[in-house]
């Protein structure tokens, strides 16, 4: 069942209160994902993050993240908070799939139906996240706030995370998961 996050929810709550067990697992064998930098390519050294290899759809996510020059750990964190890896998730506002992409956002990238496949959803979501990173000078917090509340909200609040409780919880939850999953040598 799909539920809204309450304004008093803890950062551990997500947009979709769904099972953590995905309905479908990727059919391909495990392929490690890159996680060296927010904007980075897959490299031999960056292909060792077992935390990501054990996540659903890791190969598809790694490919989409690499194509958009994003850290797969960040993409995984967004997906975890947005849908808990449920490719069939649909929000009350009409956001669809793993990355909870709105159809009008997907249309910006030439994708008519972001729910038609995981690949289409990942492409739309990662390209949008990449553009938000560029728009907000690679500030992850602002890009995530814009992903949740829209770029207009971040601009309205003078390049700061908007004071919306849901957005603040969302940014905190994604950042916590991202910090857990990225391999920064610590």
Backbone as a chain_set.jsonl record, in Angstrom:
{"seq": "XXXXXXXXXXXXXXXXXXXXXXXXXXXXXXXXXXXXXXXXXXXXXXXXXXXXXXXXXXXXXXXXXXXXXXXXXXXXXXXXXXXXXXXXXXXXXXXXXXXXXXXXXXXXXXXXXXXXXXXXXXXXXXXXXXXXXXXXXXXXXXXXXXXXXXXXXXXXXXXXXXXXXXXXXXXXXXXXXXXXXXXXXX", "coords": {"N": [[0.843, -1.178, 0.0], [0.503, 2.215, -0.74], [1.656, 5.115, 0.813], [1.578, 8.463, 2.101], [4.362, 10.231, 3.44], [4.373, 11.246, 6.759], [4.504, 14.491, 8.306], [5.797, 14.3, 10.66], [7.368, 12.168, 10.491], [10.199, 9.969, 10.78], [13.573, 10.203, 9.423], [14.036, 7.651, 8.405], [11.754, 6.749, 7.235], [10.087, 6.289, 4.126], [9.023, 7.459, 0.847], [7.354, 5.542, -0.308], [5.753, 3.196, 1.476], [6.654, 0.309, 1.386], [7.31, -3.204, 0.954], [10.625, -4.345, 1.646], [11.584, -6.262, 0.058], [12.202, -6.872, -3.255], [10.018, -7.433, -6.077], [10.969, -8.463, -8.427], [14.082, -9.754, -9.384], [17.214, -8.928, -10.87], [18.122, -10.73, -13.798], [20.663, -11.108, -14.633], [24.135, -11.999, -13.914], [25.959, -10.985, -10.912], [27.407, -7.777, -11.175], [29.88, -5.62, -10.274], [29.489, -2.223, -9.025], [30.338, 1.183, -9.764], [31.551, 3.637, -7.487], [33.052, 5.862, -6.913], [33.054, 8.706, -7.283], [30.8, 11.493, -7.407], [30.404, 12.422, -10.007], [31.536, 10.31, -12.156], [33.283, 7.71, -13.941], [32.921, 4.2, -14.68], [35.481, 2.314, -13.32], [38.296, 0.077, -12.974], [39.223, 0.066, -10.316], [37.029, 1.118, -9.026], [35.122, -0.785, -9.095], [34.306, -2.422, -6.945], [32.426, -2.383, -4.873], [30.761, -4.095, -2.704], [28.462, -3.678, -1.255], [26.709, -2.497, -3.007], [26.561, -4.336, -5.081], [25.055, -6.338, -4.015], [22.518, -5.318, -4.056], [19.198, -5.016, -5.462], [18.788, -5.013, -9.02], [21.325, -4.07, -9.619], [23.16, -4.113, -11.78], [21.8, -2.872, -13.917], [21.361, -0.376, -12.732], [23.996, 0.487, -12.305], [24.861, 0.763, -14.962], [23.103, 2.779, -15.938], [23.744, 4.854, -14.171], [26.442, 5.243, -14.791], [26.209, 6.046, -17.492], [25.025, 8.512, -17.111], [26.984, 9.769, -15.776], [27.071, 9.59, -12.951], [27.503, 8.735, -9.49], [26.958, 5.422, -8.733], [26.236, 4.679, -6.115], [24.887, 6.896, -5.13], [22.656, 6.934, -6.822], [21.517, 4.461, -6.149], [20.872, 5.075, -3.487], [18.923, 7.079, -3.806], [16.956, 5.575, -5.122], [16.421, 3.625, -3.161], [15.228, 5.182, -1.117], [13.141, 6.403, -2.517], [11.543, 4.274, -3.664], [12.117, 1.818, -2.555], [13.212, -0.079, -4.24], [11.076, -1.004, -5.742], [9.924, -1.522, -8.776], [7.431, -1.208, -9.779], [6.198, 0.75, -8.333], [3.951, 3.436, -7.705], [3.298, 6.755, -7.109], [0.965, 8.812, -5.203], [0.982, 11.231, -6.493], [1.586, 10.616, -9.053], [4.16, 9.878, -9.747], [6.48, 7.502, -11.013], [7.786, 4.168, -10.89], [11.129, 2.806, -10.168], [12.754, 5.099, -9.657], [10.841, 6.934, -9.156], [9.754, 8.812, -11.106], [8.201, 11.58, -12.568], [5.875, 11.669, -15.256], [5.982, 14.028, -16.871], [8.531, 14.974, -16.303], [10.114, 12.9, -17.293], [9.491, 13.186, -19.975], [10.985, 15.379, -20.716], [13.373, 14.253, -21.37], [12.895, 12.774, -23.561], [11.462, 10.481, -23.043], [8.595, 8.849, -23.177], [7.042, 7.202, -21.533], [7.837, 6.611, -18.426], [7.35, 4.417, -16.905], [7.369, 2.224, -18.471], [9.528, 0.503, -18.611], [12.246, -0.711, -16.553], [14.671, 0.217, -17.478], [14.005, 2.535, -18.977], [12.935, 4.108, -16.927], [15.145, 4.354, -15.192], [16.891, 5.699, -16.905], [15.565, 8.184, -17.354], [15.376, 9.122, -14.683], [18.104, 9.185, -13.819], [19.262, 10.945, -15.671], [17.853, 13.262, -15.104], [18.628, 13.655, -12.408], [21.378, 14.043, -12.814], [21.306, 16.46, -14.275], [20.229, 18.135, -12.32], [22.304, 18.055, -10.456], [24.272, 19.422, -11.895], [22.97, 21.88, -12.246], [22.86, 22.832, -9.65], [25.488, 23.268, -8.848], [26.911, 20.888, -8.223], [26.146, 20.296, -5.633], [25.039, 17.999, -3.55], [22.988, 17.95, -1.605], [21.263, 20.042, -2.426], [20.574, 19.201, -5.007], [19.204, 16.844, -4.406], [17.112, 17.901, -2.867], [15.825, 19.355, -4.854], [15.119, 17.245, -6.528], [13.165, 16.086, -4.995], [11.339, 18.201, -4.289], [11.234, 19.86, -6.451], [12.975, 21.911, -8.797], [12.325, 24.603, -8.781], [11.513, 25.144, -6.158], [13.895, 25.03, -4.704], [15.28, 27.137, -5.863], [13.549, 29.221, -5.18], [13.999, 29.42, -2.457], [16.48, 30.611, -2.258], [18.738, 29.04, -3.145], [18.866, 27.071, -1.143], [18.035, 24.25, 0.914], [14.645, 23.708, 0.798], [12.274, 24.686, 3.361], [10.473, 22.618, 3.811], [9.049, 20.018, 5.631], [8.863, 17.328, 4.598], [10.709, 17.374, 2.48], [13.111, 17.996, 3.78], [13.391, 15.736, 5.423], [13.575, 13.801, 3.424], [15.985, 14.516, 2.042], [17.823, 14.109, 4.131], [17.444, 11.346, 4.591], [18.208, 10.166, 2.121], [20.863, 11.05, 1.96], [21.96, 9.787, 4.224], [21.759, 7.063, 3.501], [23.292, 7.095, 1.185], [25.817, 7.827, 2.214], [26.286, 5.545, 3.717], [26.541, 3.584, 1.742], [28.456, 4.426, -0.135], [31.805, 4.089, -1.315], [34.274, 5.442, -0.009], [36.773, 5.071, 0.875], [36.895, 5.121, 3.621]], "CA": [[0.0, 0.0, 0.0], [1.268, 3.433, -0.886], [1.261, 6.087, 1.814], [2.372, 9.681, 2.205], [5.14, 10.389, 4.653], [3.822, 12.293, 7.611], [5.483, 15.528, 8.601], [6.503, 13.936, 11.877], [8.067, 10.907, 10.237], [11.643, 9.984, 10.932], [14.234, 10.076, 8.128], [14.056, 6.279, 7.923], [10.557, 6.484, 6.45], [10.261, 6.59, 2.715], [7.827, 7.868, 0.115], [6.497, 4.37, -0.478], [5.876, 2.251, 2.57], [6.522, -0.965, 0.695], [8.219, -4.261, 1.369], [12.0, -4.167, 1.21], [11.891, -7.335, -0.864], [11.702, -6.569, -4.59], [9.258, -8.496, -6.727], [11.799, -9.035, -9.472], [15.527, -9.599, -9.257], [17.812, -8.964, -12.201], [18.472, -12.07, -14.237], [22.082, -11.156, -14.959], [25.015, -12.265, -12.79], [26.403, -9.76, -10.266], [28.457, -6.946, -11.749], [30.115, -4.545, -9.312], [29.153, -0.871, -9.451], [31.264, 2.255, -9.433], [31.072, 4.552, -6.47], [34.182, 6.7, -6.533], [32.755, 10.13, -7.244], [29.46, 11.806, -7.86], [30.523, 12.388, -11.456], [32.661, 9.438, -12.438], [33.085, 6.594, -14.859], [33.28, 2.903, -14.129], [36.901, 1.997, -13.429], [38.641, -1.17, -12.303], [39.308, 0.294, -8.877], [35.724, 1.48, -8.489], [34.192, -1.895, -9.311], [34.445, -3.347, -5.819], [31.516, -2.084, -3.784], [29.868, -5.242, -2.489], [27.18, -3.194, -0.734], [25.832, -2.226, -4.15], [26.415, -5.573, -5.86], [24.018, -7.133, -3.381], [21.229, -4.648, -4.165], [18.452, -5.372, -6.678], [18.988, -4.281, -10.269], [22.607, -3.369, -9.517], [23.795, -3.96, -13.085], [21.065, -1.832, -14.646], [21.607, 0.9, -12.062], [25.389, 0.863, -12.59], [24.926, 1.221, -16.356], [22.412, 4.068, -16.048], [24.535, 5.84, -13.437], [27.638, 5.517, -15.588], [25.805, 6.809, -18.675], [24.714, 9.871, -16.668], [28.157, 10.224, -15.015], [26.72, 9.691, -11.536], [27.941, 7.674, -8.602], [25.878, 4.458, -8.529], [25.795, 4.677, -4.714], [23.888, 7.959, -4.998], [21.449, 6.477, -7.517], [20.927, 3.431, -5.287], [20.292, 5.73, -2.31], [17.677, 7.712, -4.24], [15.991, 4.498, -5.388], [16.044, 3.021, -1.883], [14.307, 6.071, -0.411], [11.975, 6.662, -3.352], [10.655, 3.144, -3.969], [12.601, 0.546, -1.978], [13.483, -0.966, -5.379], [9.832, -1.493, -6.351], [9.824, -0.933, -10.109], [6.016, -0.964, -10.083], [5.662, 1.758, -7.412], [3.32, 4.629, -8.269], [2.937, 7.643, -6.014], [-0.316, 9.503, -5.371], [1.184, 12.368, -7.397], [1.82, 10.108, -10.399], [5.547, 9.484, -9.975], [6.456, 6.1, -11.426], [8.943, 3.285, -10.978], [12.236, 2.772, -9.212], [13.213, 6.439, -9.313], [9.663, 7.767, -8.94], [9.854, 9.884, -12.084], [6.941, 12.083, -13.105], [5.86, 11.582, -16.722], [6.435, 15.274, -17.498], [9.988, 15.037, -16.157], [10.66, 11.932, -18.256], [9.301, 13.734, -21.325], [12.122, 16.283, -20.98], [14.484, 13.434, -21.858], [12.416, 11.984, -24.685], [10.903, 9.214, -22.568], [7.153, 9.056, -23.109], [6.445, 6.425, -20.442], [8.907, 6.165, -17.529], [6.965, 3.164, -16.267], [7.349, 1.148, -19.461], [10.603, -0.448, -18.29], [13.222, -0.22, -15.577], [15.693, 0.958, -18.216], [13.466, 3.866, -19.276], [12.807, 4.813, -15.662], [16.494, 4.685, -14.743], [17.444, 6.715, -17.801], [14.938, 9.47, -17.041], [15.751, 9.542, -13.33], [19.53, 9.528, -13.701], [19.538, 12.16, -16.443], [17.308, 14.376, -14.33], [19.504, 13.87, -11.256], [22.605, 14.632, -13.352], [21.05, 17.866, -14.59], [20.092, 18.849, -11.05], [23.657, 18.211, -9.895], [24.916, 20.5, -12.65], [22.249, 23.116, -11.974], [23.134, 23.276, -8.288], [26.938, 23.269, -8.609], [27.317, 19.606, -7.633], [25.738, 20.183, -4.226], [24.133, 16.858, -3.465], [21.803, 18.288, -0.822], [20.342, 20.847, -3.228], [20.07, 18.355, -6.095], [18.199, 15.947, -3.818], [15.95, 18.721, -2.511], [15.141, 19.647, -6.112], [14.531, 15.985, -7.004], [11.973, 15.854, -4.186], [10.382, 19.309, -4.243], [11.288, 20.608, -7.696], [14.063, 22.89, -8.822], [11.771, 25.911, -8.444], [11.489, 25.309, -4.704], [15.268, 25.329, -4.251], [15.569, 28.499, -6.324], [12.706, 30.121, -4.385], [14.602, 29.577, -1.13], [17.841, 31.149, -2.409], [19.743, 27.977, -3.215], [18.919, 26.344, 0.129], [17.025, 23.196, 1.01], [13.386, 24.324, 1.233], [11.919, 24.336, 4.742], [9.377, 21.654, 3.846], [9.457, 18.852, 6.429], [9.071, 16.131, 3.777], [11.947, 17.521, 1.711], [14.245, 17.893, 4.712], [13.508, 14.319, 5.789], [14.017, 13.097, 2.222], [17.417, 14.79, 1.833], [18.547, 13.41, 5.195], [17.367, 9.894, 4.396], [19.032, 9.781, 0.971], [22.272, 11.271, 2.313], [22.377, 8.739, 5.158], [21.94, 5.823, 2.752], [24.429, 7.324, 0.29], [27.043, 7.739, 3.018], [26.44, 4.137, 4.1], [26.866, 2.746, 0.603], [29.583, 4.842, -0.982], [33.111, 3.558, -0.936], [35.177, 6.587, -0.09], [38.05, 4.719, 1.491], [36.873, 5.219, 5.073]], "C": [[0.883, 1.233, 0.0], [0.75, 4.473, 0.095], [2.121, 7.335, 1.69], [3.208, 9.605, 3.464], [4.472, 11.461, 5.483], [4.91, 13.315, 7.897], [6.261, 15.223, 9.868], [7.296, 12.649, 11.703], [9.559, 11.06, 10.465], [12.294, 9.824, 9.566], [14.268, 8.657, 7.587], [12.825, 5.952, 7.097], [10.786, 6.925, 5.024], [8.942, 6.967, 2.088], [6.859, 6.701, -0.022], [6.75, 3.42, 0.668], [5.625, 0.859, 2.017], [7.506, -1.966, 1.273], [9.621, -3.979, 0.859], [12.414, -5.268, 0.251], [11.344, -6.996, -2.237], [10.944, -7.75, -5.172], [10.109, -9.209, -7.765], [13.26, -8.779, -9.153], [16.108, -9.611, -10.653], [18.26, -10.371, -12.537], [19.964, -12.21, -14.482], [22.925, -11.459, -13.724], [25.501, -10.955, -12.183], [27.545, -9.076, -11.023], [28.667, -5.799, -10.786], [29.825, -3.175, -9.912], [30.224, 0.124, -9.015], [30.689, 3.106, -8.324], [32.165, 5.502, -6.026], [33.834, 8.167, -6.385], [31.341, 10.357, -7.735], [29.426, 11.778, -9.376], [31.742, 11.547, -11.763], [32.28, 8.338, -13.398], [33.407, 5.298, -14.13], [34.758, 2.661, -14.364], [37.158, 0.698, -12.687], [38.662, -1.023, -10.798], [37.947, 0.568, -8.25], [34.696, 0.357, -8.622], [34.204, -2.904, -8.166], [33.444, -3.134, -4.683], [30.486, -3.195, -3.619], [28.522, -4.823, -1.929], [26.199, -2.958, -1.878], [25.579, -3.471, -4.974], [25.278, -6.416, -5.3], [22.63, -6.494, -3.44], [20.521, -5.083, -5.456], [18.831, -4.463, -7.849], [20.337, -3.572, -10.335], [23.268, -3.154, -10.875], [23.123, -2.843, -13.883], [21.31, -0.452, -14.044], [23.021, 1.386, -12.343], [25.521, 1.405, -14.012], [24.277, 2.589, -16.524], [23.196, 5.167, -15.34], [25.777, 6.228, -14.227], [27.296, 6.364, -16.809], [25.505, 8.259, -18.326], [25.867, 10.487, -15.876], [27.823, 10.502, -13.55], [27.309, 8.527, -10.761], [26.778, 6.698, -8.407], [25.374, 4.412, -7.082], [24.74, 5.753, -4.482], [22.574, 7.535, -5.654], [20.75, 5.399, -6.694], [20.239, 4.076, -4.085], [18.971, 6.403, -2.659], [16.602, 6.645, -4.443], [15.503, 3.862, -4.085], [14.995, 3.877, -1.177], [13.027, 6.289, -1.212], [11.02, 5.474, -3.432], [11.019, 1.829, -3.29], [12.764, -0.52, -3.056], [12.223, -1.585, -5.983], [9.663, -0.812, -7.697], [8.38, -0.63, -10.481], [5.386, 0.092, -9.173], [5.1, 2.954, -8.171], [2.879, 5.489, -7.089], [1.568, 8.264, -6.246], [-0.215, 10.703, -6.328], [1.508, 11.923, -8.821], [3.258, 9.789, -10.72], [5.604, 7.964, -10.107], [7.815, 5.43, -11.267], [9.998, 3.432, -9.902], [12.621, 4.161, -8.719], [12.078, 7.427, -9.122], [9.711, 9.033, -9.8], [8.451, 10.285, -12.534], [6.977, 12.001, -14.63], [6.341, 12.854, -17.414], [7.941, 15.476, -17.366], [10.639, 14.101, -17.166], [10.561, 12.473, -19.68], [10.408, 14.709, -21.699], [13.277, 15.543, -21.644], [14.043, 12.493, -22.973], [11.832, 10.64, -24.299], [9.413, 9.428, -22.313], [6.517, 8.36, -21.908], [7.547, 5.892, -19.53], [8.574, 4.883, -16.777], [6.997, 1.979, -17.21], [8.417, 0.09, -19.211], [11.501, 0.156, -17.223], [14.261, 0.635, -16.277], [15.228, 2.385, -18.518], [13.374, 4.705, -18.013], [14.176, 5.255, -15.151], [17.117, 5.772, -15.615], [16.875, 8.093, -17.463], [15.393, 9.986, -15.679], [17.202, 9.949, -13.205], [19.874, 10.772, -14.504], [19.016, 13.391, -15.717], [18.206, 14.68, -13.13], [20.826, 14.495, -11.691], [22.409, 16.12, -13.634], [20.866, 18.703, -13.328], [21.441, 19.054, -10.384], [24.378, 19.359, -10.592], [24.283, 21.848, -12.325], [22.624, 23.703, -10.618], [24.596, 23.062, -7.892], [27.437, 22.04, -7.856], [27.041, 19.497, -6.132], [24.666, 19.11, -4.132], [22.857, 17.223, -2.716], [20.789, 19.082, -1.637], [19.763, 20.042, -4.385], [18.986, 17.417, -5.57], [16.943, 16.71, -3.426], [15.138, 19.036, -3.761], [14.484, 18.395, -6.678], [13.214, 15.737, -6.271], [10.918, 16.948, -4.345], [10.315, 20.118, -5.533], [12.365, 21.674, -7.643], [13.576, 24.291, -8.461], [11.757, 26.173, -6.95], [12.869, 25.665, -4.171], [15.647, 26.748, -4.663], [14.792, 29.526, -5.5], [13.332, 30.409, -3.03], [16.096, 29.878, -1.228], [18.924, 30.085, -2.329], [19.971, 27.316, -1.852], [17.862, 25.249, 0.082], [15.746, 23.852, 1.522], [12.991, 23.848, 2.633], [10.737, 23.377, 4.852], [9.82, 20.426, 4.636], [9.734, 17.609, 5.584], [10.396, 16.202, 3.027], [13.165, 17.402, 2.609], [14.467, 16.448, 5.148], [14.049, 13.513, 4.621], [15.518, 13.285, 2.005], [18.241, 14.06, 2.883], [18.576, 11.909, 5.006], [18.241, 9.439, 3.23], [20.509, 9.953, 1.313], [22.78, 10.199, 3.271], [22.641, 7.438, 4.417], [23.139, 5.947, 1.815], [25.745, 7.204, 1.069], [27.318, 6.312, 3.473], [26.994, 3.312, 2.95], [28.065, 3.19, -0.209], [30.881, 4.317, -0.411], [34.12, 4.674, -1.086], [36.509, 6.316, 0.62], [38.06, 4.817, 3.0], [36.298, 3.974, 5.68]], "O": [[1.907, 1.268, 0.682], [-0.458, 4.688, 0.197], [3.26, 7.269, 1.227], [2.806, 8.983, 4.447], [4.049, 12.485, 4.948], [6.098, 13.03, 7.744], [7.295, 15.844, 10.117], [7.832, 12.108, 12.67], [10.108, 12.156, 10.352], [11.643, 9.356, 8.632], [14.512, 8.476, 6.394], [12.833, 4.985, 6.336], [11.582, 7.825, 4.754], [7.881, 6.823, 2.696], [5.652, 6.881, 0.139], [7.855, 2.895, 0.811], [4.536, 0.302, 2.157], [8.428, -1.596, 2.001], [9.792, -3.437, -0.233], [13.504, -5.205, -0.318], [10.131, -6.843, -2.385], [11.185, -8.904, -4.818], [9.982, -10.418, -7.957], [13.621, -7.693, -8.7], [15.546, -10.248, -11.544], [18.721, -11.113, -11.67], [20.476, -13.328, -14.534], [22.484, -11.207, -12.603], [25.467, -9.919, -12.848], [28.508, -9.715, -11.447], [27.722, -5.064, -10.499], [29.899, -2.98, -11.125], [30.919, -0.083, -8.021], [29.473, 3.277, -8.231], [32.194, 5.906, -4.864], [34.287, 8.81, -5.438], [30.76, 9.502, -8.404], [28.527, 11.183, -9.97], [32.87, 12.024, -11.641], [31.101, 8.074, -13.634], [34.079, 5.299, -13.098], [35.237, 2.788, -15.49], [36.344, 0.266, -11.871], [38.171, -1.894, -10.079], [37.736, 0.28, -7.072], [33.526, 0.545, -8.292], [34.121, -4.109, -8.401], [33.639, -3.693, -3.604], [29.469, -3.225, -4.312], [27.533, -5.535, -2.105], [24.999, -3.193, -1.732], [24.486, -3.642, -5.514], [24.613, -7.133, -6.047], [21.666, -7.065, -2.929], [21.173, -5.471, -6.425], [19.153, -3.289, -7.663], [20.473, -2.571, -11.039], [23.879, -2.109, -11.098], [23.794, -1.981, -14.451], [21.45, 0.529, -14.774], [23.227, 2.574, -12.593], [26.217, 2.396, -14.238], [24.839, 3.465, -17.18], [23.3, 6.284, -15.848], [26.119, 7.407, -14.319], [28.022, 7.305, -17.128], [25.709, 9.147, -19.154], [25.743, 11.599, -15.362], [28.237, 11.514, -12.986], [27.579, 7.464, -11.321], [25.71, 7.111, -7.955], [24.197, 4.133, -6.853], [23.798, 5.541, -3.718], [21.501, 7.757, -5.094], [19.527, 5.419, -6.555], [19.142, 3.666, -3.707], [18.007, 6.313, -1.899], [15.471, 6.802, -3.984], [14.311, 3.595, -3.928], [13.989, 3.358, -0.694], [11.941, 6.352, -0.636], [9.81, 5.647, -3.283], [10.306, 0.836, -3.436], [12.496, -1.7, -2.829], [12.311, -2.601, -6.673], [9.296, 0.361, -7.752], [8.134, 0.135, -11.414], [4.175, 0.31, -9.229], [5.688, 3.423, -9.146], [2.181, 5.022, -6.189], [1.063, 8.245, -7.369], [-1.217, 11.131, -6.9], [1.686, 12.762, -9.704], [3.565, 9.456, -11.865], [4.887, 7.235, -9.42], [8.857, 6.048, -11.484], [9.795, 4.083, -8.877], [12.794, 4.379, -7.52], [12.315, 8.623, -8.947], [9.71, 10.155, -9.295], [7.62, 9.431, -12.841], [8.024, 12.244, -15.23], [7.031, 12.78, -18.431], [8.558, 16.091, -18.235], [11.612, 14.473, -17.821], [11.452, 12.24, -20.498], [10.736, 14.849, -22.877], [14.06, 16.134, -22.387], [14.739, 11.529, -23.29], [11.717, 9.749, -25.142], [9.023, 10.099, -21.358], [5.558, 8.873, -21.33], [8.132, 4.846, -19.813], [9.429, 4.327, -16.087], [6.691, 0.856, -16.811], [8.236, -1.077, -19.557], [11.517, 1.369, -17.015], [14.689, 1.659, -15.745], [15.987, 3.336, -18.33], [13.704, 5.89, -18.032], [14.344, 6.398, -14.727], [17.795, 6.665, -15.107], [17.626, 9.056, -17.304], [15.752, 11.155, -15.543], [17.51, 10.949, -12.557], [20.696, 11.577, -14.066], [19.662, 14.439, -15.716], [18.511, 15.843, -12.866], [21.342, 15.382, -11.012], [23.251, 16.941, -13.271], [21.299, 19.855, -13.277], [21.696, 20.113, -9.809], [25.024, 20.177, -9.937], [24.987, 22.843, -12.149], [22.698, 24.921, -10.458], [24.898, 22.719, -6.749], [28.28, 22.143, -6.965], [27.654, 18.679, -5.447], [23.534, 19.297, -4.58], [21.763, 16.85, -3.139], [19.587, 18.827, -1.552], [18.584, 20.186, -4.71], [17.962, 17.222, -6.225], [15.831, 16.222, -3.628], [13.908, 18.99, -3.736], [13.397, 18.477, -7.251], [12.258, 15.234, -6.861], [9.735, 16.651, -4.517], [9.437, 20.967, -5.69], [12.636, 22.261, -6.595], [14.331, 25.082, -7.896], [11.967, 27.307, -6.518], [12.995, 26.508, -3.283], [16.268, 27.475, -3.889], [15.324, 30.584, -5.163], [13.209, 31.518, -2.511], [16.879, 29.45, -0.381], [19.884, 30.199, -1.568], [21.104, 27.04, -1.459], [16.912, 25.32, -0.698], [15.762, 24.488, 2.575], [13.335, 22.737, 3.037], [10.071, 23.334, 5.886], [10.866, 19.849, 4.338], [10.721, 16.911, 5.816], [11.122, 15.212, 2.946], [14.151, 16.769, 2.232], [15.607, 15.991, 5.232], [14.892, 12.635, 4.808], [16.24, 12.308, 1.805], [19.26, 13.452, 2.552], [19.602, 11.266, 5.23], [18.942, 8.433, 3.34], [21.321, 9.087, 0.988], [23.918, 9.748, 3.141], [23.646, 6.775, 4.675], [23.914, 5.001, 1.671], [26.678, 6.544, 0.613], [28.477, 5.918, 3.6], [27.829, 2.433, 3.163], [28.644, 2.371, -0.922], [31.033, 4.129, 0.796], [34.741, 4.839, -2.136], [37.265, 7.24, 0.919], [39.105, 4.622, 3.621], [36.199, 3.873, 6.903]]}, "num_chains": 1, "name": "protein.A"}
